Amino acid sequence: MNKRSRLRVSSKGKRGPGFLLPGVVFGAALLAAFFVFRDQLLPESAEWPLKPLERVVDRGTIYDRNFRELARTLERVSVYVRPRDLKNSVATALQLSPVLGLTEEELLERFNRDAHQVWLTRDISQGEEAAVTALSLPGIFLARELIRHYPETESAAHLLGFAENNIGLAGIERYYDRLLSQGRVRQEELPFFRLGDQRQTAGAGQHLVLTIDLKIQGLLEDYLADLAKVNDGGRVAAVLMETSSGALVAAAQSPSYDPNTFSQYQKERFSNLFLSPVHLPEGLRRYFFETAMIHESRDGKSPGIPWSLELKDVQSGSQLRLWDTLGLSGSPVLDLPQDEAAAVDSIVRVRTSRGSMKYGMVPTVASPVQILQALGHLVNGGQRMYPHLLGRILEEGRGLEHFYSPVFTDERPAEVVTYGVSQEVCRLLRSQGRSAPLGASLVSFDDLVFQDREQKSSYLRTKMVIGLLPAERPELILLLVLEQPYLDPIIPSGKMHLDPLESVASIVSPILVLQQVRKHLADVMGREETPENNFQLEGAEELETIIGRPVLDLAEQPMPDLYGKSLRQGLRALQDKQIRVVVEGTGRIVGHEPPAGSLLHRGDLVRLILARDQYQDEPDSGSEASESKQVKGTNRQTQDR
């Protein structure tokens, strides 16, 4: 027998009862050490591990052009208990109840659970955090994490996108992820910004100021919300751009979503209509074809070009170069990530439609941003510009500001078309529209195309409205796009009775006034220091929402008795009822309509009346207010479902 075999036999011979005793003793010692040091060995949170909070790498803040916050990082604080560490459960519940808005019975029930730790409440306000800390109760702990928060909820959601775990997943958050996550970005990666002698960003304390104006954005979104009601089953988008710089002042689409709760939506809701190809109505294609003829006429330098006297064919090569120069062909240029899947689907859908070929090489599809860029070139005197959302970069650490400043190379000259051509095609566009308030002009295009799909064929009605604000030397250009599935072209549509020209005219005046008042507002104001707050939203005294709808409709259900419960508990009890809720006041629920036991049907209105508990030293108004605002934040997104 060789040496290796002897060793194997020798080892095997030791595996008897005498060998088990040391192993049992060793295992018992390990188990005892685990219970002694389990606080150091186990994570403090059963659902997310607690790690030291590194405030240095907070994701940068996003502002509108007048420094109103669109996205920021907040500290999210929650409370949990370790039952084995409690000294006196009854006394602890008595002190903690008025702070957290939970009854003593609820707290004691959680204290008695057989678990290493139990969550008591999430997302407490800074006041509640201070109150819990001041109590210094044994066994009660705070859990902290950083979370991305969007204070304007659905406003500009398709522009902002969203981020999670300091990673941008959509919109501006994704496109400028490295800037926002405080990574160093080189000059070559930001060709439209001059970063100075260092030719790169500092990599810490970087914030973004966008070109959009929240006031005008809100006006446009409210208008689209009303328009969507008469465009059932279709898509609506509107983009407002400065013609000289290409800065997007507002861009909205319906339906929208709340980036604070982005995980609750289907992926299709995030598709960006601004970058998705749409069908060009025949009237708009004719306008671009006539533009090509004007561009070819003579040398294009004369202010008056007899375009209507010579209707000749334009060479294909010349047309293709013009569309490329105007930005009407190729990929849309905008600092937002491309939704390739949606773009391909849209292109395939429209290419199968029947369209007229009498307008030569004029594209049949283009994105709203491409259409807007081409029109902007044609009406701004022929100067090149690029649509963009980022206006400036703030480097807090170095105290620097980097402004948008496009640099054009010899391959991309600053002049797209001559000034004479620009004047003539602008006059041509105005002649096809109607006058609007404050000297504006509105042009409408309408078309119907056939969609030949494998599963189902249908018609698609497309409406576009172009607004020149004002008509002479336009400072702003507005593009409104409506798409609606159309069952049969012979049957009149009952949903498209609203005249887009009339409805758009109603918002022209406020847009122009707001633009004049607010476009230079940022020059006389700086970035305000926002007070540090936890992940809590300010509340409203009265609000309305639709409590989350389940997948299946439910039959009528009785109204529960909510007297004495917190707002959080009341909303939780109603969350599967498919009803609307109005909340009045703050504190605990002291009454509700209809009364307990009444049958609730889908869409019924329930009014919750709240009042502060006079026996509470620390009213839970902060918590209730936060919940109220969170309910408000879900209002529009639940109605869209």
XYZ file of C-alpha atoms in Angstrom:
641
model
C 0.000 0.000 0.000
C 1.439 3.332 -1.004
C 1.703 6.366 1.242
C -1.340 8.176 -0.255
C -3.564 5.126 0.313
C -2.377 4.839 3.893
C -3.237 8.428 4.536
C -6.725 7.968 3.114
C -7.379 4.902 5.247
C -6.010 6.667 8.291
C -8.345 9.601 7.806
C -11.314 7.368 7.319
C -10.550 5.545 10.472
C -10.991 8.704 12.538
C -14.618 9.311 11.452
C -16.264 7.763 14.467
C -18.265 8.910 17.486
C -15.067 10.103 19.074
C -14.501 12.481 16.199
C -18.048 13.991 16.329
C -17.700 15.431 19.829
C -15.059 18.056 18.935
C -17.136 19.055 15.882
C -20.268 19.528 17.981
C -18.360 21.580 20.514
C -16.863 23.734 17.741
C -20.295 24.239 16.106
C -21.845 25.230 19.414
C -19.078 27.767 19.940
C -19.723 29.260 16.493
C -23.471 29.468 17.180
C -22.877 31.187 20.504
C -20.497 33.666 18.862
C -23.114 34.358 16.188
C -25.760 35.315 18.761
C -23.292 37.481 20.645
C -22.060 39.333 17.560
C -25.105 39.007 15.272
C -25.632 42.800 15.182
C -22.243 43.093 13.556
C -22.731 40.074 11.308
C -26.292 40.674 10.052
C -27.329 43.701 7.978
C -29.449 46.161 9.902
C -32.223 46.024 7.324
C -34.036 42.948 6.143
C -34.957 44.628 2.838
C -31.919 46.784 2.114
C -28.551 46.822 3.887
C -27.625 49.959 5.769
C -24.383 51.441 4.567
C -22.624 54.671 5.502
C -24.362 57.463 3.584
C -21.897 59.111 1.215
C -23.323 62.578 0.711
C -20.313 63.613 -1.377
C -21.506 61.746 -4.469
C -25.114 62.948 -4.496
C -26.553 62.979 -8.001
C -26.661 66.480 -9.460
C -29.822 68.582 -9.379
C -31.758 69.423 -12.566
C -33.378 72.881 -12.895
C -35.600 74.609 -15.415
C -34.191 77.735 -17.084
C -35.224 79.881 -14.090
C -33.710 77.552 -11.464
C -36.892 75.798 -10.399
C -36.047 72.268 -9.287
C -37.078 69.455 -11.600
C -35.071 66.598 -10.070
C -33.045 66.294 -6.894
C -31.692 63.675 -4.516
C -33.309 63.369 -1.092
C -32.585 61.303 1.967
C -35.218 58.658 2.586
C -35.616 57.794 6.266
C -37.647 54.919 7.715
C -38.115 53.509 11.216
C -37.718 49.897 12.357
C -37.597 48.036 15.666
C -35.444 45.222 17.010
C -37.879 43.551 19.404
C -35.184 41.864 21.490
C -33.550 45.250 22.241
C -36.712 46.840 23.660
C -36.538 47.633 27.374
C -40.226 48.394 27.940
C -42.567 47.700 25.034
C -45.606 49.445 26.532
C -43.698 52.638 27.427
C -42.006 52.679 24.030
C -45.333 52.354 22.198
C -46.828 55.114 24.347
C -44.030 57.564 23.431
C -43.730 56.557 19.786
C -47.429 56.493 18.881
C -48.024 60.270 18.550
C -44.797 60.719 16.580
C -45.402 58.069 13.909
C -49.193 58.321 13.723
C -49.644 54.666 14.674
C -51.845 53.433 17.530
C -50.268 51.821 20.568
C -51.978 48.550 19.663
C -50.417 48.566 16.197
C -46.974 49.235 17.620
C -47.276 46.530 20.294
C -48.389 44.021 17.670
C -45.231 44.712 15.675
C -43.056 44.709 18.794
C -44.261 41.180 19.587
C -43.415 39.674 16.225
C -40.864 36.873 16.187
C -38.328 38.570 13.920
C -34.878 40.104 14.209
C -36.299 43.455 13.090
C -39.661 44.813 11.956
C -40.462 47.917 9.914
C -42.671 50.451 11.693
C -43.092 53.127 9.009
C -41.412 54.365 5.833
C -40.552 57.798 4.486
C -40.829 59.875 7.637
C -40.474 63.648 7.525
C -37.508 65.525 8.920
C -39.606 66.642 11.872
C -40.579 63.052 12.632
C -36.958 61.993 12.290
C -35.899 64.657 14.790
C -38.653 63.571 17.193
C -37.663 59.894 17.012
C -34.002 60.781 17.501
C -34.826 62.986 20.503
C -36.729 60.147 22.199
C -33.625 57.929 21.999
C -35.656 54.769 22.604
C -33.739 51.479 22.977
C -34.538 49.100 20.122
C -35.856 51.819 17.780
C -33.606 52.577 14.792
C -33.578 54.749 11.652
C -32.749 53.426 8.179
C -31.425 55.864 5.576
C -30.932 55.804 1.818
C -30.721 58.297 -1.045
C -33.603 58.475 -3.505
C -34.244 60.480 -6.687
C -37.222 62.783 -6.352
C -39.185 64.733 -9.003
C -41.155 67.522 -7.270
C -43.212 68.394 -10.384
C -44.442 64.792 -10.744
C -45.716 64.347 -14.340
C -44.576 67.744 -15.614
C -41.883 67.393 -18.298
C -41.590 63.690 -17.447
C -40.684 62.595 -20.986
C -37.874 65.153 -21.016
C -36.478 64.419 -17.561
C -36.826 60.647 -17.610
C -35.889 58.983 -14.323
C -32.983 57.511 -12.384
C -32.574 54.788 -9.785
C -29.566 53.885 -7.644
C -27.706 56.863 -9.155
C -28.103 55.456 -12.679
C -30.044 57.363 -15.332
C -32.573 55.110 -17.046
C -34.447 57.488 -19.381
C -34.568 61.052 -20.695
C -32.073 63.716 -19.616
C -31.211 61.580 -16.610
C -29.866 58.932 -18.964
C -28.388 61.144 -21.680
C -26.299 63.180 -19.216
C -25.862 60.367 -16.692
C -22.109 60.847 -16.319
C -22.484 64.551 -15.635
C -25.238 64.010 -13.085
C -23.495 61.102 -11.369
C -20.473 63.373 -10.869
C -18.193 61.645 -13.344
C -15.491 63.564 -15.213
C -16.587 64.436 -18.742
C -14.122 65.586 -21.406
C -14.548 68.450 -23.840
C -14.867 66.052 -26.804
C -17.966 64.540 -25.221
C -19.655 67.958 -24.874
C -19.032 69.673 -28.238
C -21.691 72.334 -27.595
C -20.108 73.515 -24.324
C -16.744 75.188 -23.768
C -15.196 73.744 -20.612
C -12.264 76.154 -20.392
C -8.549 75.442 -20.161
C -8.936 72.218 -18.189
C -11.071 70.750 -21.008
C -13.020 68.528 -18.640
C -15.484 68.849 -15.795
C -14.381 68.636 -12.185
C -16.329 65.460 -11.504
C -18.122 66.696 -8.357
C -20.953 69.110 -7.641
C -22.293 69.242 -11.218
C -25.861 70.426 -11.837
C -27.851 70.943 -15.047
C -30.001 73.922 -16.055
C -32.403 73.043 -18.871
C -33.904 75.374 -21.464
C -37.515 74.588 -20.597
C -39.704 76.988 -18.636
C -41.988 75.301 -16.125
C -44.664 77.986 -16.408
C -44.971 77.573 -20.174
C -44.544 73.808 -19.825
C -47.517 73.682 -17.442
C -49.623 75.776 -19.794
C -48.872 73.426 -22.683
C -49.548 70.319 -20.590
C -52.921 71.612 -19.398
C -53.851 72.347 -23.012
C -52.849 68.845 -24.136
C -54.826 67.277 -21.297
C -57.983 68.964 -22.594
C -57.139 68.086 -26.179
C -56.560 64.422 -25.306
C -60.142 64.146 -24.067
C -61.417 64.615 -27.632
C -58.666 62.526 -29.206
C -59.664 59.238 -27.630
C -57.313 56.389 -28.462
C -54.700 58.621 -30.086
C -51.429 60.302 -29.240
C -50.870 64.014 -28.757
C -47.580 65.904 -28.565
C -46.575 69.566 -28.682
C -43.104 71.144 -28.879
C -42.241 74.836 -28.515
C -38.792 75.997 -29.693
C -36.862 79.253 -29.948
C -36.132 79.707 -33.655
C -32.779 81.453 -33.235
C -31.104 79.127 -30.731
C -33.016 75.845 -31.007
C -33.687 75.868 -27.252
C -36.803 73.868 -26.386
C -38.964 76.054 -24.159
C -41.601 73.361 -23.598
C -42.376 69.869 -24.840
C -45.339 67.836 -23.678
C -47.159 64.683 -24.682
C -50.227 62.786 -23.589
C -50.487 60.356 -21.955
C -47.651 61.127 -19.528
C -46.347 59.426 -16.370
C -44.951 60.211 -12.912
C -41.190 59.477 -12.770
C -41.419 59.104 -8.974
C -43.345 55.874 -9.548
C -41.972 54.870 -12.957
C -41.950 51.150 -12.081
C -45.764 51.115 -12.049
C -46.042 51.853 -15.784
C -45.704 49.695 -18.848
C -42.690 50.355 -21.050
C -44.807 51.795 -23.863
C -45.688 54.794 -21.685
C -42.049 55.974 -21.770
C -41.853 56.146 -25.582
C -40.891 59.660 -26.588
C -43.152 61.083 -29.287
C -40.761 63.974 -29.912
C -38.275 61.512 -31.411
C -40.691 58.983 -32.938
C -41.272 59.142 -36.720
C -44.742 60.336 -37.715
C -46.448 60.589 -41.088
C -46.014 63.936 -42.863
C -49.413 65.178 -44.084
C -49.664 65.803 -47.812
C -49.986 69.573 -47.360
C -46.749 69.735 -45.382
C -44.934 67.596 -47.974
C -46.145 69.966 -50.676
C -44.772 72.917 -48.688
C -41.352 71.290 -48.417
C -41.411 70.457 -52.134
C -42.164 74.091 -52.984
C -39.360 75.087 -50.606
C -36.982 72.950 -52.669
C -38.147 74.732 -55.842
C -37.569 78.134 -54.257
C -34.139 77.015 -53.116
C -33.269 75.985 -56.694
C -34.625 79.169 -58.294
C -31.911 81.536 -59.467
C -29.236 82.047 -56.845
C -31.626 82.384 -53.910
C -30.290 85.834 -53.017
C -33.155 87.970 -54.247
C -35.750 88.851 -51.568
C -38.542 88.199 -54.065
C -38.352 84.850 -55.871
C -41.047 84.005 -58.465
C -41.551 80.515 -57.160
C -45.177 80.374 -58.353
C -44.272 81.145 -61.985
C -42.077 78.126 -62.666
C -43.220 74.716 -61.461
C -40.390 72.536 -62.655
C -39.049 69.306 -61.257
C -36.255 69.556 -58.749
C -33.263 67.248 -59.097
C -33.328 64.320 -56.663
C -29.739 64.791 -55.545
C -30.316 68.457 -54.797
C -33.433 67.619 -52.811
C -31.685 64.972 -50.734
C -28.887 67.380 -49.872
C -31.442 69.994 -48.839
C -33.317 67.606 -46.539
C -30.055 66.532 -44.966
C -28.988 70.159 -44.494
C -32.312 71.081 -42.918
C -32.165 68.063 -40.608
C -35.311 66.521 -42.051
C -33.641 63.211 -42.909
C -31.444 60.895 -40.886
C -31.688 60.571 -37.107
C -33.276 63.360 -35.053
C -30.809 65.579 -33.208
C -31.783 66.186 -29.580
C -30.045 65.485 -26.292
C -32.428 62.667 -25.393
C -31.730 58.935 -25.807
C -33.261 57.365 -28.886
C -36.020 54.807 -28.423
C -34.879 52.541 -31.251
C -37.644 49.949 -30.870
C -40.399 52.572 -31.027
C -38.717 54.316 -33.944
C -38.443 51.136 -36.006
C -42.069 50.241 -35.263
C -43.250 53.695 -36.341
C -41.208 53.633 -39.551
C -42.476 50.199 -40.546
C -46.032 51.260 -39.752
C -45.944 54.407 -41.887
C -43.999 52.939 -44.795
C -46.803 50.500 -45.401
C -49.263 53.357 -45.793
C -50.307 54.576 -49.191
C -48.781 57.950 -49.971
C -48.448 60.263 -52.921
C -45.144 60.206 -54.839
C -45.755 63.493 -56.678
C -43.557 65.433 -54.257
C -40.317 63.886 -55.347
C -37.817 63.017 -52.628
C -39.628 64.800 -49.788
C -39.586 62.389 -46.808
C -42.857 60.708 -45.939
C -41.937 60.282 -42.267
C -39.985 62.388 -39.798
C -39.986 62.981 -36.063
C -41.602 66.130 -34.621
C -38.155 67.372 -33.586
C -36.856 66.966 -37.156
C -39.867 68.809 -38.565
C -39.394 71.570 -36.022
C -35.673 71.876 -36.795
C -36.296 72.083 -40.554
C -38.981 74.733 -40.121
C -36.798 76.641 -37.686
C -33.986 76.853 -40.251
C -36.415 78.127 -42.858
C -38.037 80.898 -40.781
C -35.092 82.194 -38.700
C -33.245 83.787 -41.610
C -31.603 80.544 -42.749
C -29.174 80.212 -39.803
C -28.205 76.780 -38.504
C -29.321 75.762 -35.041
C -29.791 72.493 -33.200
C -32.748 71.654 -30.931
C -31.427 71.123 -27.407
C -32.572 70.840 -23.796
C -29.416 71.556 -21.794
C -28.777 75.278 -21.426
C -25.896 75.404 -18.948
C -23.792 73.247 -16.651
C -23.141 74.405 -13.078
C -19.937 73.249 -11.412
C -20.553 73.972 -7.765
C -17.094 72.940 -6.596
C -15.210 75.296 -8.921
C -17.927 77.945 -9.053
C -18.112 77.803 -12.860
C -20.929 77.936 -15.410
C -20.610 76.437 -18.892
C -23.177 77.781 -21.363
C -24.515 76.135 -24.499
C -22.455 77.446 -27.414
C -22.602 75.410 -30.645
C -19.364 75.236 -32.598
C -19.825 74.748 -36.336
C -17.097 73.283 -38.518
C -16.431 73.926 -42.194
C -18.440 70.792 -43.026
C -21.509 72.290 -41.346
C -21.659 75.974 -42.309
C -23.667 78.368 -40.159
C -25.961 79.266 -43.072
C -28.423 76.569 -44.106
C -30.304 78.572 -46.757
C -29.834 82.151 -47.859
C -31.699 84.967 -46.174
C -33.745 85.602 -49.334
C -34.919 81.996 -49.495
C -35.775 82.080 -45.806
C -37.885 85.207 -46.242
C -39.771 83.737 -49.176
C -40.528 80.315 -47.658
C -41.594 81.973 -44.409
C -44.004 84.148 -46.389
C -45.243 81.036 -48.177
C -45.941 79.272 -44.866
C -47.779 82.287 -43.425
C -49.964 82.517 -46.512
C -51.391 79.054 -45.817
C -52.462 79.855 -42.255
C -54.776 82.112 -40.339
C -54.047 84.985 -38.002
C -53.880 84.452 -34.247
C -53.583 86.851 -31.273
C -50.502 89.083 -30.906
C -49.584 88.801 -34.571
C -49.138 85.032 -34.590
C -49.962 82.765 -37.517
C -51.293 79.186 -37.341
C -51.126 76.677 -40.193
C -52.995 73.369 -40.078
C -52.320 70.174 -42.044
C -54.589 67.124 -42.072
C -54.141 63.708 -43.665
C -55.458 60.151 -43.600
C -53.236 57.127 -44.296
C -53.797 53.390 -44.421
C -51.825 51.146 -42.071
C -51.313 47.662 -43.455
C -50.346 45.444 -40.533
C -50.088 41.678 -40.314
C -52.582 41.379 -37.454
C -54.903 44.284 -38.137
C -55.150 46.973 -40.784
C -56.617 50.373 -40.037
C -56.585 54.037 -40.953
C -54.598 56.678 -39.103
C -55.615 60.326 -39.091
C -52.757 62.777 -38.566
C -53.221 66.437 -37.740
C -50.410 68.961 -37.459
C -50.579 72.605 -36.450
C -47.589 74.895 -36.953
C -47.555 78.170 -35.054
C -45.280 81.110 -35.903
C -45.090 83.303 -32.802
C -45.208 86.046 -34.053
C -45.667 85.648 -37.803
C -43.141 88.363 -38.699
C -39.641 87.281 -37.633
C -40.875 84.395 -35.476
C -39.229 84.163 -32.072
C -40.958 80.879 -31.255
C -42.268 78.073 -33.379
C -44.883 75.636 -32.107
C -45.583 72.189 -33.508
C -48.686 70.256 -32.455
C -49.107 66.635 -33.582
C -52.265 64.551 -33.160
C -52.581 60.928 -34.220
C -55.844 59.017 -34.007
C -56.768 55.508 -35.137
C -59.624 55.753 -37.614
C -61.843 52.750 -38.237
C -63.357 53.703 -41.575
C -62.754 56.824 -43.717
C -66.378 56.842 -44.843
C -67.757 57.153 -41.302
C -67.184 60.606 -39.751
C -65.122 60.585 -36.562
C -67.063 61.579 -33.472
C -63.925 62.342 -31.508
C -62.207 64.828 -33.817
C -64.833 67.561 -33.700
C -62.419 70.015 -32.033
C -60.781 72.438 -34.436
C -57.071 72.475 -33.502
C -56.639 75.971 -34.911
C -59.284 77.406 -32.631
C -57.942 75.612 -29.565
C -54.288 76.493 -30.216
C -55.202 80.151 -30.698
C -56.404 80.270 -27.098
C -52.905 79.591 -25.709
C -50.896 81.773 -28.112
C -51.238 84.966 -26.078
C -50.190 83.535 -22.702
C -47.243 81.740 -24.297
C -45.922 84.908 -25.917
C -46.445 86.965 -22.748
C -44.723 84.385 -20.535
C -41.840 84.110 -22.981
C -41.230 87.858 -22.932
C -41.455 88.062 -19.146
C -39.465 84.971 -18.230
C -36.844 84.396 -20.918
C -34.262 86.608 -19.178
C -35.418 85.968 -15.617
C -32.469 83.681 -14.888
C -30.062 86.543 -15.633
C -31.214 88.444 -12.540
C -31.521 85.522 -10.149
C -29.260 82.747 -8.972
C -29.675 79.198 -7.804
C -31.526 79.217 -4.526
C -30.278 77.173 -1.623
C -32.955 74.573 -1.053
C -33.397 73.502 2.580
C -32.470 69.915 3.286
C -35.559 67.729 3.554
C -36.249 64.051 3.772
C -38.150 62.268 1.047
C -41.434 63.921 1.998
C -43.805 65.971 -0.149
C -45.689 69.045 0.945
C -49.430 68.442 1.367
C -52.552 70.222 0.234
C -55.629 70.903 2.335
C -57.893 69.328 -0.248
C -57.060 66.962 -3.062
C -58.610 64.294 -5.174
C -57.317 61.037 -6.550
C -58.345 57.635 -7.764
C -57.163 54.882 -5.461
C -55.151 52.254 -7.353
C -57.196 50.204 -9.747
C -56.684 46.438 -9.730
C -56.442 44.434 -12.911
C -60.027 43.166 -12.657
C -63.074 45.253 -11.857
C -64.506 44.456 -8.464
C -68.143 44.211 -7.472
C -69.668 46.654 -5.013
C -68.019 46.602 -1.593
C -68.981 48.106 1.775
C -67.389 51.319 3.011
C -65.073 50.445 5.939
C -65.148 52.309 9.271
C -62.091 54.583 9.185
C -62.798 56.727 12.261
C -59.623 57.387 14.285
C -57.266 55.967 11.665
C -54.364 57.843 10.084
C -54.532 58.927 6.471
C -52.064 56.201 5.548
C -54.275 53.539 7.113
C -57.392 54.960 5.501
C -55.913 55.002 2.013
C -54.583 51.494 2.514
C -58.079 50.285 3.426
C -59.522 51.891 0.283
C -56.792 51.007 -2.187
C -58.693 48.143 -3.857
C -62.083 49.859 -4.095
C -61.626 51.609 -7.488
C -63.060 54.843 -6.111
C -62.126 58.537 -5.965
C -61.004 60.068 -2.687
C -61.113 63.672 -1.483
C -59.012 64.509 1.581
C -59.754 67.544 3.733
C -57.519 68.706 6.578
C -54.597 66.963 8.263
C -54.241 64.574 11.188
C -56.450 61.582 11.891
C -59.711 60.662 10.186
C -62.624 62.041 12.230
C -65.344 61.471 9.663
C -66.061 60.278 6.157
C -68.796 60.255 3.536
C -70.469 57.915 2.781
C -70.809 56.382 6.264
C -69.426 52.967 7.195
C -71.362 50.070 5.694
C -72.535 51.961 2.604
C -71.983 50.100 -0.649
C -69.196 51.509 -2.839
C -69.285 51.269 -6.618
C -66.533 51.908 -9.108
C -65.892 55.634 -9.519
C -67.767 56.679 -6.349
C -66.479 59.705 -4.444
C -65.349 59.217 -0.839
C -64.625 62.261 1.335
C -62.195 61.815 4.236
C -62.287 64.530 6.919
C -59.101 64.815 8.964
C -58.376 66.730 12.179
C -55.395 66.883 14.475
C -55.435 64.859 17.677
C -55.457 67.297 20.585
C -53.612 64.802 22.786
C -50.631 64.538 20.496
C -47.556 66.475 21.499
C -46.181 66.129 17.977
C -49.032 66.118 15.433
C -48.380 63.891 12.450
C -49.210 66.673 10.012
C -45.887 66.195 8.296
C -46.606 62.570 7.658
C -50.194 63.199 6.620
C -49.129 66.072 4.390
C -46.594 63.885 2.701
C -49.177 61.227 2.077
C -51.613 63.816 0.750
C -49.063 65.066 -1.758
C -48.113 61.532 -2.710
C -51.793 60.869 -3.403
C -51.895 64.049 -5.475
C -48.849 62.876 -7.370
C -50.672 59.705 -8.389
C -53.818 61.558 -9.436
C -53.144 62.025 -13.130
C -51.197 58.819 -13.606
C -54.038 56.666 -12.224
C -56.618 58.489 -14.285
C -54.580 57.729 -17.412
C -54.719 54.001 -16.832
